[in-house]
Structure formats: C-alpha cells, structure tokens
Short mmCIF file of C-alpha atoms in Angstrom, two decimals:
data_model
loop_
_atom_site.label_atom_id
_atom_site.label_comp_id
_atom_site.label_asym_id
_atom_site.label_seq_id
_atom_site.Cartn_x
_atom_site.Cartn_y
_atom_site.Cartn_z
CA MET A 68 17.14 110.03 -60.10
CA ALA A 69 18.28 106.17 -59.94
CA GLU A 70 21.48 105.64 -58.86
CA LYS A 71 24.31 105.41 -62.18
CA ARG A 72 25.74 101.87 -62.29
CA ASP A 73 28.87 101.08 -62.33
CA TYR A 74 30.47 100.53 -66.16
CA TYR A 75 31.79 97.95 -66.17
CA GLU A 76 29.32 95.85 -63.88
CA VAL A 77 26.96 97.26 -66.95
CA LEU A 78 28.80 95.69 -69.61
CA GLY A 79 30.09 92.01 -67.17
CA LEU A 80 33.79 92.94 -67.10
CA SER A 81 35.95 92.99 -64.44
CA ARG A 82 38.49 96.56 -64.04
CA SER A 83 41.04 94.89 -65.53
CA ALA A 84 39.30 93.85 -69.01
CA GLY A 85 41.18 94.80 -71.78
CA GLU A 86 40.17 96.58 -75.30
CA ASN A 87 38.76 93.22 -76.45
CA ASP A 88 37.00 92.14 -73.65
CA ILE A 89 35.26 95.39 -74.07
CA LYS A 90 33.67 95.65 -77.50
CA LYS A 91 33.22 91.37 -77.33
CA ALA A 92 31.00 91.88 -74.21
CA TYR A 93 29.27 95.28 -76.01
CA ARG A 94 28.54 93.39 -78.82
CA THR A 95 26.75 90.76 -77.58
CA LEU A 96 24.91 92.32 -75.28
CA ALA A 97 24.08 95.35 -77.38
CA LYS A 98 22.66 92.17 -80.15
CA LYS A 99 21.03 90.71 -76.63
CA TYR A 100 18.86 94.42 -75.69
CA HIS A 101 18.55 95.24 -79.76
CA PRO A 102 15.53 97.63 -80.26
CA ASP A 103 15.09 95.40 -82.75
CA MET A 104 14.46 92.18 -81.34
CA ASN A 105 12.93 94.01 -78.66
CA PRO A 106 9.85 95.95 -80.06
CA GLY A 107 7.80 97.09 -77.67
CA ASP A 108 10.03 96.25 -74.57
CA ALA A 109 10.78 99.93 -72.83
CA GLU A 110 12.80 97.93 -69.97
CA ALA A 111 14.95 96.09 -73.00
CA GLU A 112 15.21 99.77 -74.68
CA ALA A 113 16.93 101.45 -71.12
CA LYS A 114 19.39 98.40 -71.15
CA PHE A 115 20.38 98.89 -74.55
CA LYS A 116 20.76 102.65 -74.14
CA GLU A 117 22.51 102.53 -70.39
CA ILE A 118 25.06 99.37 -72.89
CA ASN A 119 25.79 102.22 -75.10
CA GLU A 120 26.83 104.84 -72.58
CA ALA A 121 29.47 102.40 -71.23
CA TYR A 122 31.19 101.49 -74.03
CA ALA A 123 31.03 104.88 -75.10
CA VAL A 124 33.87 105.54 -72.08
CA LEU A 125 34.93 102.42 -71.72
CA SER A 126 35.85 102.25 -75.21
CA ASP A 127 37.30 105.11 -75.22
CA SER A 128 41.19 105.15 -74.17
CA ASP A 129 40.94 108.52 -72.78
CA LYS A 130 37.67 109.25 -70.73
CA LYS A 131 37.62 105.84 -69.57
CA ALA A 132 41.50 106.09 -67.78
CA LYS A 133 39.16 109.41 -66.43
CA TYR A 134 36.13 106.87 -65.52
CA ASP A 135 38.71 104.67 -63.82
CA GLN A 136 40.35 107.62 -61.52
CA PHE A 137 37.13 109.18 -60.90
CA GLY A 138 34.53 107.38 -61.64
CA HIS A 139 31.00 109.15 -62.77
CA ALA A 140 32.01 111.83 -61.03
CA ALA A 141 34.47 113.02 -64.26
CA PHE A 142 31.45 113.11 -66.55
CA ASP A 143 29.44 115.39 -63.60
CA PRO A 144 29.39 119.06 -65.29
CA SER A 145 28.34 120.20 -61.31
CA MET A 146 32.07 118.09 -60.73
CA GLY A 147 34.02 120.03 -63.33
CA GLY A 148 33.15 117.29 -65.77
CA GLY A 149 32.19 117.10 -69.16
CA ASP A 150 28.50 116.14 -70.61
CA SER A 151 26.97 112.86 -68.81
CA GLY A 152 25.33 110.34 -71.06
CA PHE A 153 25.68 108.85 -74.32
CA GLY A 154 23.70 111.16 -75.63
CA GLY A 155 26.62 113.82 -76.76
CA PHE A 156 30.08 112.11 -75.64
CA GLY A 157 31.10 115.39 -73.97
CA GLY A 158 33.54 117.86 -75.44
CA GLY A 159 36.25 116.29 -72.95
CA PHE A 160 34.73 115.58 -69.70
CA GLY A 161 36.77 118.17 -68.62
CA ASP A 162 39.18 118.41 -65.57
CA PHE A 163 39.11 119.29 -61.76
CA GLY A 164 40.77 121.85 -61.91
CA ASP A 165 43.71 122.93 -59.48
CA LEU A 166 44.58 124.39 -55.91
CA GLY A 167 43.04 127.83 -56.78
CA ASP A 168 39.56 125.63 -56.55
CA ILE A 169 40.20 124.04 -53.81
CA PHE A 170 40.70 127.37 -51.86
CA GLY A 171 38.54 128.84 -53.57
CA SER A 172 35.59 126.53 -51.87
CA PHE A 173 36.88 128.02 -48.73
CA PHE A 174 37.68 131.81 -49.14
CA GLY A 175 35.35 132.58 -52.45
CA GLY A 176 37.93 132.47 -55.23
CA GLY A 177 40.63 130.90 -56.01
CA PHE A 178 44.25 130.39 -55.16
CA GLY A 179 46.92 131.53 -57.53
CA GLY A 180 44.26 131.06 -60.32
CA SER A 181 41.28 129.64 -60.52
CA SER A 182 38.27 128.06 -62.85
CA SER A 183 37.37 131.64 -64.14
CA GLN A 184 41.37 132.02 -65.94
CA ARG A 185 39.18 129.13 -68.35
CA LYS A 186 36.42 131.08 -69.43
CA ASN A 187 39.15 132.35 -71.92
CA ALA A 188 40.66 129.15 -73.10
CA PRO A 189 40.38 127.54 -76.42
CA THR A 190 38.24 125.00 -75.37
CA ARG A 191 36.90 122.48 -78.09
CA GLY A 192 33.07 122.14 -79.16
CA GLU A 193 31.20 118.96 -77.94
CA ASP A 194 31.00 116.26 -79.89
CA ILE A 195 27.60 115.33 -81.07
CA GLY A 196 26.08 111.20 -81.31
CA VAL A 197 23.74 110.33 -83.85
CA ARG A 198 22.55 106.81 -85.00
CA VAL A 199 21.74 105.34 -88.47
CA THR A 200 20.02 102.20 -88.38
CA VAL A 201 20.73 99.86 -92.06
CA THR A 202 20.03 96.73 -93.28
CA PHE A 203 22.43 93.74 -93.13
CA GLU A 204 23.24 93.97 -96.91
CA GLU A 205 23.97 97.81 -96.91
CA ALA A 206 25.91 96.98 -94.07
CA ALA A 207 28.02 94.30 -96.56
CA PHE A 208 27.85 96.37 -99.20
CA GLY A 209 27.96 99.57 -97.96
CA VAL A 210 25.95 102.49 -98.19
CA LYS A 211 25.64 106.37 -97.97
CA LYS A 212 22.64 107.53 -95.72
CA ASP A 213 21.63 111.13 -94.92
CA VAL A 214 21.74 111.84 -90.80
CA SER A 215 19.94 114.78 -89.01
CA PHE A 216 21.04 116.08 -86.18
CA HIS A 217 21.84 119.36 -83.84
CA ARG A 218 24.37 121.16 -83.98
CA ILE A 219 25.91 124.43 -81.82
CA GLN A 220 27.95 126.53 -84.14
CA LYS A 221 28.72 130.45 -84.60
CA CYS A 222 26.23 132.48 -85.23
CA ASP A 223 26.51 133.77 -89.14
CA ASP A 224 25.05 137.26 -88.47
CA CYS A 225 28.15 138.03 -85.87
CA GLY A 226 30.31 135.52 -86.73
CA GLY A 227 30.51 134.32 -83.45
CA SER A 228 31.69 137.64 -81.39
CA GLY A 229 28.03 138.06 -80.08
CA ALA A 230 27.96 141.70 -81.27
CA GLN A 231 25.07 143.25 -83.60
CA LYS A 232 26.72 143.32 -86.43
CA GLY A 233 28.46 147.08 -87.22
CA THR A 234 29.16 147.10 -83.43
CA LYS A 235 32.78 145.93 -81.50
CA VAL A 236 33.51 143.92 -78.25
CA GLU A 237 34.71 146.06 -75.98
CA THR A 238 37.84 144.78 -73.31
CA CYS A 239 36.05 144.81 -70.15
CA THR A 240 38.06 147.86 -67.58
CA ALA A 241 37.17 145.93 -64.80
CA CYS A 242 39.31 143.50 -65.51
CA GLY A 243 41.64 143.81 -68.20
CA GLY A 244 40.06 141.18 -70.29
CA SER A 245 41.45 138.43 -67.89
CA GLY A 246 37.65 138.24 -66.27
CA GLN A 247 39.71 137.65 -63.13
CA LYS A 248 39.44 139.88 -60.42
CA ARG A 249 42.06 139.92 -57.86
CA ILE A 250 40.77 139.84 -53.61
CA THR A 251 43.00 140.22 -50.61
CA GLN A 252 41.55 138.29 -47.04
CA ARG A 253 42.87 138.40 -44.03
CA ILE A 254 42.54 135.04 -42.48
CA GLY A 255 43.89 134.57 -38.51
CA GLY A 256 46.29 137.55 -39.25
CA MET A 257 47.11 135.94 -42.22
CA ALA A 258 46.54 137.76 -46.08
CA PHE A 259 45.39 135.87 -48.73
CA GLN A 260 45.92 136.51 -52.14
CA SER A 261 42.56 135.01 -54.54
CA THR A 262 41.48 135.61 -57.84
CA ALA A 263 37.21 135.44 -58.39
CA THR A 264 34.60 135.92 -61.74
CA CYS A 265 34.48 139.23 -62.83
CA ASP A 266 31.05 140.31 -61.83
CA ALA A 267 31.52 142.95 -64.70
CA CYS A 268 32.45 140.97 -67.85
CA ARG A 269 31.39 137.50 -65.64
CA GLY A 270 34.61 136.09 -66.56
CA THR A 271 34.89 136.58 -70.38
CA GLY A 272 36.69 139.79 -69.74
CA LYS A 273 34.62 141.05 -73.13
CA ILE A 274 31.80 143.40 -73.06
CA ILE A 275 29.37 143.25 -75.19
CA LYS A 276 26.88 146.65 -75.01
CA THR A 277 24.86 146.02 -78.20
CA PRO A 278 23.14 142.55 -78.17
CA CYS A 279 23.16 140.24 -81.74
CA ASN A 280 19.25 139.72 -82.22
CA GLY A 281 20.01 136.50 -84.03
CA CYS A 282 21.65 135.11 -81.60
CA LYS A 283 20.87 137.51 -78.38
CA GLY A 284 24.45 137.32 -77.54
CA THR A 285 25.86 134.23 -77.43
CA GLY A 286 28.32 134.16 -80.43
CA TYR A 287 26.25 131.27 -80.76
CA VAL A 288 23.43 129.32 -82.33
CA LYS A 289 21.54 126.18 -82.25
CA VAL A 290 20.99 124.83 -85.87
CA ASN A 291 19.65 121.18 -88.21
CA LYS A 292 22.21 120.22 -89.99
CA LYS A 293 21.81 117.32 -92.29
CA LEU A 294 24.74 115.08 -93.78
CA SER A 295 24.86 112.51 -96.37
CA VAL A 296 27.38 109.97 -95.13
CA ASN A 297 28.98 107.05 -96.37
CA ILE A 298 28.58 103.45 -94.29
CA PRO A 299 31.56 101.65 -95.09
CA ALA A 300 31.56 97.98 -96.59
CA GLY A 301 31.44 95.30 -93.65
CA ILE A 302 30.52 97.63 -90.61
CA ASP A 303 29.39 95.55 -88.18
CA ASP A 304 26.06 96.12 -85.99
CA GLY A 305 27.44 98.65 -82.80
CA GLU A 306 30.47 100.21 -84.81
CA ARG A 307 30.98 103.58 -85.30
CA ILE A 308 32.12 106.57 -87.44
CA ALA A 309 33.40 109.49 -86.54
CA LEU A 310 33.66 112.15 -88.58
CA ARG A 311 35.93 114.86 -87.18
CA GLY A 312 35.34 118.37 -86.62
CA GLN A 313 31.56 118.08 -87.18
CA GLY A 314 30.45 118.37 -83.84
CA CYS A 315 30.10 121.60 -82.46
CA ASP A 316 31.84 124.37 -82.69
CA GLY A 317 34.54 125.93 -80.41
CA ARG A 318 34.96 128.21 -78.38
CA ASN A 319 37.36 131.18 -78.20
CA GLY A 320 39.00 129.57 -81.08
CA GLY A 321 39.46 125.90 -79.98
CA PRO A 322 39.28 123.22 -82.36
CA ALA A 323 35.02 121.39 -83.09
CA GLY A 324 33.63 118.99 -81.85
CA ASP A 325 33.09 115.46 -84.27
CA LEU A 326 29.93 113.97 -85.10
CA ILE A 327 30.01 110.31 -84.24
CA ILE A 328 27.72 108.02 -85.44
CA THR A 329 26.79 104.27 -84.28
CA VAL A 330 25.84 102.11 -86.82
CA LEU A 331 22.79 100.17 -85.23
CA VAL A 332 22.54 96.58 -88.57
CA LYS A 333 18.69 95.11 -89.01
CA ARG A 334 19.09 91.03 -88.25
CA HIS A 335 19.55 88.73 -91.11
CA ALA A 336 16.40 86.37 -91.99
CA PHE A 337 18.47 83.42 -91.99
CA PHE A 338 21.88 84.43 -92.45
CA GLU A 339 24.24 84.06 -88.05
CA ARG A 340 27.45 86.49 -88.72
CA ASP A 341 30.78 86.32 -87.00
CA GLY A 342 33.11 88.62 -87.88
CA TYR A 343 33.88 88.57 -91.81
CA ASN A 344 32.20 85.03 -91.90
CA LEU A 345 28.36 84.15 -92.50
CA TYR A 346 26.36 81.15 -91.23
CA CYS A 347 23.48 79.75 -92.42
CA GLU A 348 20.78 76.33 -92.45
CA VAL A 349 20.07 75.14 -95.73
CA PRO A 350 17.39 71.97 -95.44
CA ILE A 351 17.85 69.64 -98.16
CA THR A 352 15.61 66.23 -98.67
CA VAL A 353 16.28 62.72 -97.95
CA ALA A 354 16.61 61.62 -101.26
CA GLU A 355 18.87 64.48 -102.22
CA ALA A 356 21.07 63.50 -98.75
CA THR A 357 21.42 60.28 -99.82
CA LEU A 358 21.48 60.14 -103.83
CA GLY A 359 23.46 63.37 -103.39
CA ALA A 360 22.26 66.25 -105.48
CA GLU A 361 23.22 69.69 -106.76
CA ILE A 362 20.84 72.85 -103.96
CA ASP A 363 20.28 76.15 -103.93
CA VAL A 364 22.33 78.10 -101.51
CA PRO A 365 21.36 81.78 -100.39
CA THR A 366 24.97 83.98 -100.69
CA LEU A 367 24.43 87.85 -100.18
CA GLU A 368 24.08 88.07 -104.02
CA GLY A 369 21.66 85.99 -104.38
CA ASN A 370 21.55 82.21 -105.26
CA GLN A 371 24.55 79.77 -105.75
CA LYS A 372 24.84 76.21 -107.07
CA PHE A 373 25.98 73.83 -104.77
CA THR A 374 26.46 69.93 -105.44
CA ILE A 375 26.17 68.08 -101.97
CA PRO A 376 27.34 64.40 -101.90
CA GLU A 377 25.40 61.18 -102.12
CA GLY A 378 25.46 60.05 -98.22
CA THR A 379 25.65 63.61 -97.19
CA GLN A 380 24.82 62.99 -93.34
CA PRO A 381 22.41 65.39 -90.90
CA GLY A 382 24.59 69.06 -89.63
CA THR A 383 27.44 68.72 -92.65
CA SER A 384 28.62 71.50 -93.01
CA PHE A 385 30.05 73.23 -96.70
CA THR A 386 32.00 76.15 -97.07
CA LEU A 387 31.84 79.14 -100.10
CA ARG A 388 35.28 80.93 -100.46
CA GLN A 389 34.73 84.21 -100.39
CA LYS A 390 30.66 84.77 -100.11
CA GLY A 391 31.16 85.92 -96.86
CA ILE A 392 31.08 89.96 -95.50
CA PRO A 393 33.76 91.95 -97.51
CA TYR A 394 36.65 93.44 -94.63
CA VAL A 395 36.55 96.67 -94.26
CA ASN A 396 38.92 99.18 -96.32
CA ASN A 397 39.40 96.20 -98.31
CA ALA A 398 36.96 95.27 -100.54
CA ASN A 399 38.99 92.53 -102.71
CA ARG A 400 39.51 90.26 -98.92
CA ARG A 401 35.89 88.67 -98.09
CA GLY A 402 34.59 86.27 -95.31
CA ASP A 403 33.41 83.22 -96.17
CA LEU A 404 30.21 81.50 -95.78
CA ILE A 405 29.65 78.34 -93.81
CA VAL A 406 26.40 76.32 -94.84
CA THR A 407 25.11 73.84 -92.98
CA VAL A 408 22.63 71.24 -94.29
CA THR A 409 19.94 69.58 -92.17
CA VAL A 410 18.22 67.03 -93.21
CA GLU A 411 14.22 67.36 -93.58
CA ILE A 412 12.60 63.79 -92.96
CA PRO A 413 9.24 64.16 -94.84
CA ARG A 414 5.16 63.37 -93.07
CA SER A 415 1.74 62.25 -93.95
CA LEU A 416 3.32 59.88 -96.65
CA SER A 417 0.25 57.53 -98.36
CA GLU A 418 0.28 53.90 -98.20
CA LYS A 419 2.18 53.43 -101.62
CA GLN A 420 4.70 56.07 -100.67
CA LYS A 421 4.82 53.99 -96.75
CA GLU A 422 5.37 50.65 -98.92
CA HIS A 423 8.34 52.15 -101.45
CA MET A 424 10.01 53.46 -97.60
CA ARG A 425 9.87 49.69 -96.05
CA ALA A 426 11.36 48.46 -98.88
CA PHE A 427 14.35 50.29 -99.19
CA ALA A 428 14.97 50.49 -95.40
CA GLU A 429 14.81 45.87 -95.90
CA SER A 430 16.50 45.71 -98.69
CA CYS A 431 19.40 48.04 -96.84
CA LYS A 432 22.04 46.34 -94.96
CA GLU A 433 24.14 47.39 -91.83
CA THR A 434 27.34 48.03 -93.67
CA ASN A 435 24.66 51.51 -95.78
CA TYR A 436 24.59 52.30 -91.65
CA SER A 437 27.94 52.55 -90.45
CA LYS A 438 27.44 55.06 -87.88
CA LYS A 439 24.11 52.72 -86.75
CA SER A 440 26.07 49.18 -86.94
CA GLY A 441 28.61 50.75 -84.46
CA PHE A 442 26.91 52.43 -82.79
CA PHE A 443 25.07 48.43 -80.81
CA LYS A 444 28.88 47.16 -81.85
CA LYS A 445 30.03 48.81 -78.85
CA ILE A 446 26.73 48.46 -76.39
CA PHE A 447 27.34 44.04 -76.84
CA GLU A 448 31.26 45.08 -76.36
CA LYS A 449 30.46 46.13 -73.10
CA LYS A 450 28.04 43.60 -72.26
#
C-alpha cells in the first residue's frame, strides 16, 4: 500500500499556512482535478480524492492540531486514532492513551488505568461524508437535493442494548461492570499493579445471555438513509454543509456524529466565478464596436439588453451591478457581473464588401486611430 503524502505537500502549502491559504489552495487544486474537468482520467480522480482528504483535515482546527503533532498516525486506528481517509472523517480522531497504555505494552495491561476503561465511556458517533453535485445555477440560487448514505444506528428491536426483547443485559460479575480486571505482577522484586481487559465481557462490563436477533447482540445496525437537504444560495464548489447529529449514533450515551456534505458545482458554459462576482466574454461586430449598439448580455436570469458606446475597444469591460452570485445567508446582497467585449473581425468578404471596407479605411484619418498614431509617433521620437 502506497505511503500517504504529507497533507501540506498535497495542497502545496507550508506548515505555517493559515485558514485562507488552505482554502485558496484547495479551491485551485479541486477545480483543476475535478472529475467534470477530467472525465475518464483515473489519475486526476485519485488526486481529487487526495486533495479532499487533505482539506478535510487541515480545514478543521482540531484535526489540524492533531495532524501537526502526530502526522498521519493521529488517524491510524492501530495507533489509537480515529477513522483514516476522507470518506468517514472519523468520529473524532482519537488519542494516544495515557501512561497505562505505554506500560501495558510491556506488562500486558495498563498502569493505573488503560484503554479498556474507555470502552465504557460515552463515545461520539462517527461523522459521515457524502458528495452532492449541483449545476452552476443551482449553486447560485439554492436548491433542495436528496442525499442517500449508510449510517450506524441503535437497533430498533433492542433499543441499542444488544439483548433480545424481553430479556435484560446483566452486569459482568467477573469485573463488577468496570470492564477491567486488576493484575499484580512482580518484576525484579517490585510489585506492579496493572489492569487488563476483562475476558468475560471483553471490556464492556456487560453480559448478554440472549443476543438480539436483529443486531446479533451488538446493539447497532447499518441502515440506508435518505435525506432532503437544502443547498443554500451562493454556495461555492468544494464548500461543505454539516448536518449536526445526522451521522452515526454514539455509544454509551455519547452524541451522534454529523453528516458532512461536500458540494461539487458543475462548470458553466460561459460564466466564470470569482468569489461572488461573475465574469463572461461577449463577442460584438466591428460595426457595433465602432458605432455603438444595444447588445444582449447573458445573466443568471436570462439575457439583458445593454448599450455599449461608440468607439468601444476590444477587451473593454463593463460592470452590471448586483447581477452576480447571491451572498450566502443574505439574498439581498449580490456580487457583480463583469462583461468583457471581444470584437470579431469578419471573414470571407465579397469583393463589394472589400471595396466598401477600403473606401472606409481611406476615409479615416489619424485622429480616428489615436492608439496607432501615438504608437508610431513614439517610435519616430526615439530615432
């Protein structure tokens, strides 16, 4: 299995990168390797997943702090961490235990406490990560989308106890419900007291004599769930929505995890987005640029009439206020639409058209072409 790359390296960042740097780098790379931009490209898809995994950690202050301290080991279950990878986000990435765990690796148990104690402690459920793809217009104005996912939840048959309905869960008599057994060992003339997981209940502190048929005694089942989710107006590609408590159920009274929805926005045919502003290019004819004209400009609501002045030069930009993307959670505020005109030169002219064009050119004076005359004037001045 290939070794994971450093998350900062994946996003092309230094370890001193701030929140804005991380977000900017993610947006740039996610856009570059987005599946819609690279259809059928397995390498691009793998990079896209790697980028999302790195962003899921570095954009979360708690997870970032653990990653900065422990690296990938912070998310390795074999090291005491939580879930690895982007798909589930982990249910809190876990910790590295206490001194009892360190001594336990030598003496077969904990030293004044061990990880087996945490099996009875309230544990937050794992987060669930899903992706939803929306059109450019849906992202701009908001939309309701159905999302399907798998979650681990308490068994309805037994209420999460793991015992068959009508029976009870009994407290383990071997450990008194603590889930641990205490061991005394003598090493070099010294007595060490340690704790180890109770063999009778496997650290749960409970005994189930008649397991539930629905969950086989685990108390939890995997179910398919479907939710209708509101995608807010103004959301951008790669941004996430967290639905609190919709992740996997917690254990031992712990809270449920969250459902984390990553929104992927399809590219538009001619609009480009930068923040809340929109940009597009509109071609016009030589005559329209020369004489001025009323042209059709595309907006998110449809075409809009716009008058360009005579003598409009190629590359000139015009701003249509409040025609950009609505601000998230503030529908009354919108970005602008910046329209850049490009002048299309006619091709395949007839002889008659060429005649008219030559006559027009001959009738024009230097004053009609200030840039051209100014350009050659500067050249001759240098000589």
